[in-house]
């Protein structure tokens, strides 16, 4: 057993933007599944239950913690979408060159943040 090779570890691999993008893709997907789905179901249930239930949802969603959750969910959506498009391009067979892959990974992370800011700016300003 002592002569068996070790698996690659973080001490061997250099940290890169593609690793961050992969981790954020998993985090955003999990966040949408475990937080976004209950919020969506609560919103739909409050719509179906009448004005009082919907007003309760609006008051909670409009509070500071509610807004933090909604901004986080919108970031998770835009980040997951950007990373999903990156995965689609990689599945086609393009973007595997090191510099292209790094640029695309940075662009995915940045676009998730930028799209979230633009989305919320549009909601707040209009």
XYZ file of N, CA and C in Angstrom:
378
model
N 0.824 -1.196 0.000
C 0.000 0.000 0.000
C 0.866 1.257 0.000
N 2.069 1.188 0.507
C 2.915 2.378 0.616
C 3.381 2.868 -0.749
N 3.399 2.018 -1.770
C 3.878 2.418 -3.085
C 2.766 2.939 -4.000
N 1.557 3.005 -3.485
C 0.444 3.474 -4.309
C 0.552 4.982 -4.511
N 0.211 5.466 -5.703
C 0.270 6.913 -5.946
C -0.848 7.634 -5.182
N -0.561 8.863 -4.815
C -1.540 9.685 -4.120
C -2.411 10.419 -5.130
N -3.636 10.694 -4.734
C -4.519 11.494 -5.582
C -4.046 12.940 -5.580
N -4.313 13.659 -6.663
C -3.960 15.082 -6.672
C -4.683 15.804 -5.543
N -4.030 16.758 -4.954
C -4.571 17.485 -3.828
C -4.348 18.967 -4.061
N -4.953 19.797 -3.245
C -4.801 21.237 -3.398
C -3.363 21.698 -3.219
N -2.540 20.893 -2.569
C -1.135 21.257 -2.433
C -0.392 21.066 -3.757
N -0.934 20.237 -4.635
C -0.305 19.973 -5.922
C -0.848 20.918 -6.981
N -2.170 21.087 -7.008
C -2.798 21.922 -8.019
C -2.700 23.384 -7.631
N -2.513 24.251 -8.626
C -2.551 25.687 -8.384
C -3.999 26.153 -8.445
N -4.336 27.043 -7.520
C -5.694 27.586 -7.504
C -5.888 28.444 -8.741
N -7.026 28.297 -9.414
C -7.304 29.061 -10.616
C -8.751 29.503 -10.658
N -9.065 30.429 -11.546
C -10.443 30.919 -11.638
C -11.431 29.834 -12.060
N -10.965 28.844 -12.801
C -11.857 27.752 -13.207
C -12.308 26.940 -11.996
N -11.459 26.839 -10.976
C -11.853 26.121 -9.769
C -12.930 26.904 -9.014
N -12.759 28.228 -8.924
C -13.759 29.076 -8.267
C -15.080 29.006 -9.013
N -15.029 29.058 -10.331
C -16.245 28.991 -11.132
C -16.966 27.667 -10.914
N -16.226 26.588 -10.842
C -16.833 25.276 -10.604
C -17.490 25.210 -9.227
N -16.809 25.711 -8.228
C -17.357 25.692 -6.872
C -18.598 26.576 -6.793
N -18.532 27.785 -7.376
C -19.689 28.682 -7.347
C -20.863 28.117 -8.137
N -20.585 27.369 -9.198
C -21.662 26.722 -9.957
C -22.410 25.727 -9.067
N -21.668 24.959 -8.315
C -22.298 23.983 -7.412
C -23.036 24.672 -6.275
N -22.425 25.720 -5.714
C -23.054 26.454 -4.611
C -24.337 27.133 -5.078
N -24.293 27.767 -6.243
C -25.476 28.465 -6.733
C -26.598 27.487 -7.089
N -26.255 26.349 -7.656
C -27.289 25.348 -7.947
C -27.922 24.794 -6.686
N -27.104 24.529 -5.690
C -27.621 24.027 -4.415
C -28.467 25.088 -3.731
N -28.015 26.342 -3.786
C -28.780 27.430 -3.173
C -30.138 27.613 -3.816
N -30.181 27.519 -5.136
C -31.474 27.646 -5.810
C -32.394 26.482 -5.470
N -31.819 25.305 -5.305
C -32.648 24.133 -4.998
C -33.189 24.182 -3.566
N -32.333 24.527 -2.611
C -32.734 24.445 -1.207
C -33.300 25.739 -0.639
N -33.058 26.878 -1.286
C -33.629 28.145 -0.827
C -34.624 28.675 -1.854
N -34.250 28.653 -3.115
C -35.101 29.219 -4.151
C -36.419 28.493 -4.324
N -36.395 27.180 -4.298
C -37.634 26.424 -4.472
C -38.635 26.677 -3.346
N -38.219 26.653 -2.070
C -39.194 26.992 -1.024
C -39.723 28.429 -1.131
N -38.877 29.376 -1.502
C -39.345 30.760 -1.667
C -40.348 30.834 -2.815
N -40.059 30.161 -3.917
C -40.988 30.140 -5.050
C -42.321 29.512 -4.659
N -42.267 28.398 -3.960
C -43.506 27.736 -3.539
C -44.291 28.587 -2.552
N -43.589 29.280 -1.656
C -44.265 30.173 -0.713
C -44.934 31.319 -1.467
N -44.234 31.885 -2.453
C -44.797 32.975 -3.243
C -46.045 32.506 -3.999
N -45.949 31.356 -4.667
C -47.108 30.842 -5.410
C -48.259 30.497 -4.476
N -47.950 29.896 -3.323
C -48.991 29.579 -2.351
C -49.663 30.827 -1.807
N -48.888 31.878 -1.587
C -49.488 33.118 -1.087
C -50.351 33.780 -2.153
N -49.957 33.668 -3.415
C -50.799 34.189 -4.501
C -52.135 33.456 -4.556
N -52.085 32.152 -4.361
C -53.307 31.344 -4.434
C -54.172 31.473 -3.184
N -53.582 31.891 -2.078
C -54.312 31.923 -0.803
C -55.055 33.222 -0.545
N -54.778 34.250 -1.307
C -55.521 35.492 -1.137
C -54.653 36.667 -0.730
N -55.287 37.832 -0.615
C -54.539 39.064 -0.364
C -53.800 39.092 0.980
N -54.375 38.503 2.005
C -53.718 38.540 3.323
C -52.427 37.713 3.319
N -52.493 36.544 2.721
C -51.304 35.691 2.644
C -50.237 36.334 1.761
N -50.683 36.974 0.672
C -49.714 37.622 -0.210
C -49.073 38.822 0.481
N -49.849 39.543 1.277
C -49.287 40.682 2.004
C -48.267 40.216 3.045
N -48.492 39.069 3.650
C -47.510 38.503 4.580
C -46.223 38.174 3.838
N -46.350 37.552 2.667
C -45.169 37.258 1.873
C -44.439 38.540 1.489
N -45.172 39.550 1.049
C -44.549 40.825 0.650
C -43.830 41.493 1.801
N -44.408 41.425 2.986
C -43.754 42.075 4.129
C -42.457 41.362 4.500
N -42.449 40.041 4.425
C -41.230 39.289 4.739
C -40.201 39.469 3.625
N -40.633 39.385 2.375
C -39.706 39.531 1.250
C -39.164 40.952 1.152
N -39.932 41.940 1.597
C -39.490 43.321 1.541
C -38.630 43.752 2.712
N -38.486 42.891 3.709
C -37.637 43.220 4.853
C -36.170 43.083 4.452
N -35.289 43.561 5.316
C -33.848 43.489 5.015
C -33.394 42.042 4.820
N -33.708 41.113 5.730
C -33.281 39.720 5.483
C -33.928 39.131 4.224
N -35.179 39.492 3.963
C -35.840 38.999 2.761
C -35.183 39.505 1.499
N -34.783 40.773 1.500
C -34.106 41.330 0.332
C -32.734 40.686 0.137
N -32.048 40.390 1.223
C -30.749 39.711 1.115
C -30.933 38.342 0.462
N -31.978 37.625 0.873
C -32.254 36.312 0.283
C -32.591 36.458 -1.198
N -33.416 37.448 -1.550
C -33.801 37.622 -2.952
C -32.614 38.043 -3.824
N -31.764 38.919 -3.307
C -30.572 39.305 -4.068
C -29.650 38.089 -4.226
N -29.501 37.308 -3.149
C -28.677 36.099 -3.223
C -29.222 35.097 -4.223
N -30.528 34.949 -4.262
C -31.135 34.022 -5.226
C -30.960 34.513 -6.661
N -31.078 35.820 -6.865
C -30.876 36.322 -8.224
C -29.416 36.163 -8.641
N -28.477 36.390 -7.700
C -27.070 36.129 -8.031
C -26.870 34.655 -8.368
N -27.480 33.769 -7.569
C -27.330 32.333 -7.820
C -27.853 31.985 -9.211
N -28.980 32.568 -9.599
C -29.534 32.296 -10.920
C -28.588 32.761 -12.028
N -28.151 34.023 -11.948
C -27.299 34.559 -13.007
C -25.935 33.879 -13.040
N -25.394 33.565 -11.890
C -24.107 32.870 -11.848
C -24.241 31.469 -12.430
N -25.280 30.762 -12.042
C -25.495 29.402 -12.532
C -25.750 29.407 -14.040
N -26.490 30.405 -14.508
C -26.754 30.511 -15.940
C -25.459 30.767 -16.715
N -24.642 31.698 -16.229
C -23.378 32.001 -16.908
C -22.458 30.791 -16.923
N -22.371 30.120 -15.804
C -21.522 28.937 -15.727
C -22.085 27.803 -16.577
N -23.388 27.708 -16.652
C -24.005 26.702 -17.507
C -23.700 26.941 -18.971
N -23.695 28.212 -19.380
C -23.312 28.534 -20.760
C -21.852 28.175 -21.010
N -21.009 28.394 -20.002
C -19.593 28.006 -20.123
C -19.479 26.495 -20.304
N -20.242 25.746 -19.509
C -20.221 24.288 -19.634
C -20.713 23.849 -21.009
N -21.719 24.546 -21.529
C -22.221 24.213 -22.858
C -21.129 24.387 -23.913
N -20.401 25.500 -23.831
C -19.313 25.745 -24.781
C -18.235 24.677 -24.628
N -17.904 24.325 -23.389
C -16.896 23.290 -23.167
C -17.378 21.931 -23.678
N -18.668 21.651 -23.542
C -19.208 20.383 -24.042
C -19.142 20.291 -25.560
N -19.188 21.433 -26.211
C -19.070 21.455 -27.661
C -17.638 21.132 -28.078
N -16.694 21.372 -27.179
C -15.298 21.066 -27.461
C -14.427 22.301 -27.610
N -14.992 23.463 -27.333
C -14.230 24.711 -27.465
C -13.859 25.231 -26.077
N -12.863 26.098 -26.026
C -12.515 26.787 -24.789
C -11.617 26.030 -23.846
N -10.935 25.017 -24.307
C -10.061 24.242 -23.423
C -8.628 24.784 -23.364
N -8.291 25.764 -24.204
C -6.966 26.358 -24.110
C -6.868 27.077 -22.768
N -5.696 27.067 -22.157
C -5.553 27.580 -20.798
C -5.971 29.045 -20.673
N -5.489 29.892 -21.559
C -5.838 31.310 -21.438
C -7.316 31.546 -21.719
N -7.860 30.850 -22.703
C -9.284 30.991 -23.006
C -10.132 30.496 -21.848
N -9.757 29.377 -21.258
C -10.493 28.811 -20.148
C -10.470 29.753 -18.941
N -9.306 30.327 -18.655
C -9.212 31.262 -17.527
C -10.056 32.506 -17.772
N -9.979 33.053 -18.973
C -10.771 34.247 -19.285
C -12.261 33.965 -19.207
N -12.658 32.825 -19.729
C -14.068 32.452 -19.702
C -14.541 32.241 -18.262
N -13.703 31.658 -17.430
C -14.064 31.442 -16.026
C -14.216 32.770 -15.290
N -13.299 33.689 -15.521
C -13.396 35.015 -14.899
C -14.634 35.747 -15.409
N -14.906 35.630 -16.705
C -16.075 36.279 -17.292
C -17.369 35.724 -16.704
N -17.413 34.425 -16.430
C -18.608 33.824 -15.832
C -18.864 34.378 -14.437
N -17.827 34.428 -13.625
C -17.979 34.936 -12.266
C -18.364 36.411 -12.289
N -17.706 37.186 -13.134
C -17.998 38.616 -13.226
C -19.400 38.863 -13.784
N -19.805 38.091 -14.772
C -21.121 38.315 -15.371
C -22.243 37.988 -14.395
N -22.044 37.017 -13.524
C -23.051 36.741 -12.500
C -23.268 37.938 -11.597
N -22.184 38.588 -11.218
C -22.287 39.770 -10.356
C -22.871 40.948 -11.138
N -22.375 41.176 -12.336
C -22.839 42.315 -13.136
C -24.322 42.186 -13.472
N -24.751 41.003 -13.891
C -26.157 40.806 -14.224
C -27.060 40.977 -13.002
N -26.582 40.570 -11.837
C -27.354 40.768 -10.607
C -27.511 42.250 -10.304
N -26.424 43.001 -10.429
C -26.482 44.448 -10.176
C -27.414 45.130 -11.172
N -27.307 44.779 -12.444
C -28.172 45.384 -13.468
C -29.635 45.021 -13.209
N -29.899 43.783 -12.867
C -31.255 43.317 -12.583
C -31.876 44.107 -11.440
N -31.134 44.231 -10.329
C -31.682 44.939 -9.179
C -31.737 46.442 -9.402
N -30.821 46.979 -10.174
C -30.886 48.398 -10.519
C -32.140 48.671 -11.345
N -32.464 47.781 -12.259
C -33.677 47.936 -13.070
C -34.927 47.848 -12.195
N -34.926 46.964 -11.210
C -36.083 46.824 -10.332
C -36.245 48.062 -9.452
N -35.145 48.535 -8.892
C -35.211 49.656 -7.970
C -35.492 50.975 -8.700
N -34.878 51.161 -9.859
C -34.985 52.449 -10.544
C -36.241 52.598 -11.401
N -36.834 51.477 -11.825
C -37.995 51.589 -12.702
C -39.240 51.103 -12.080
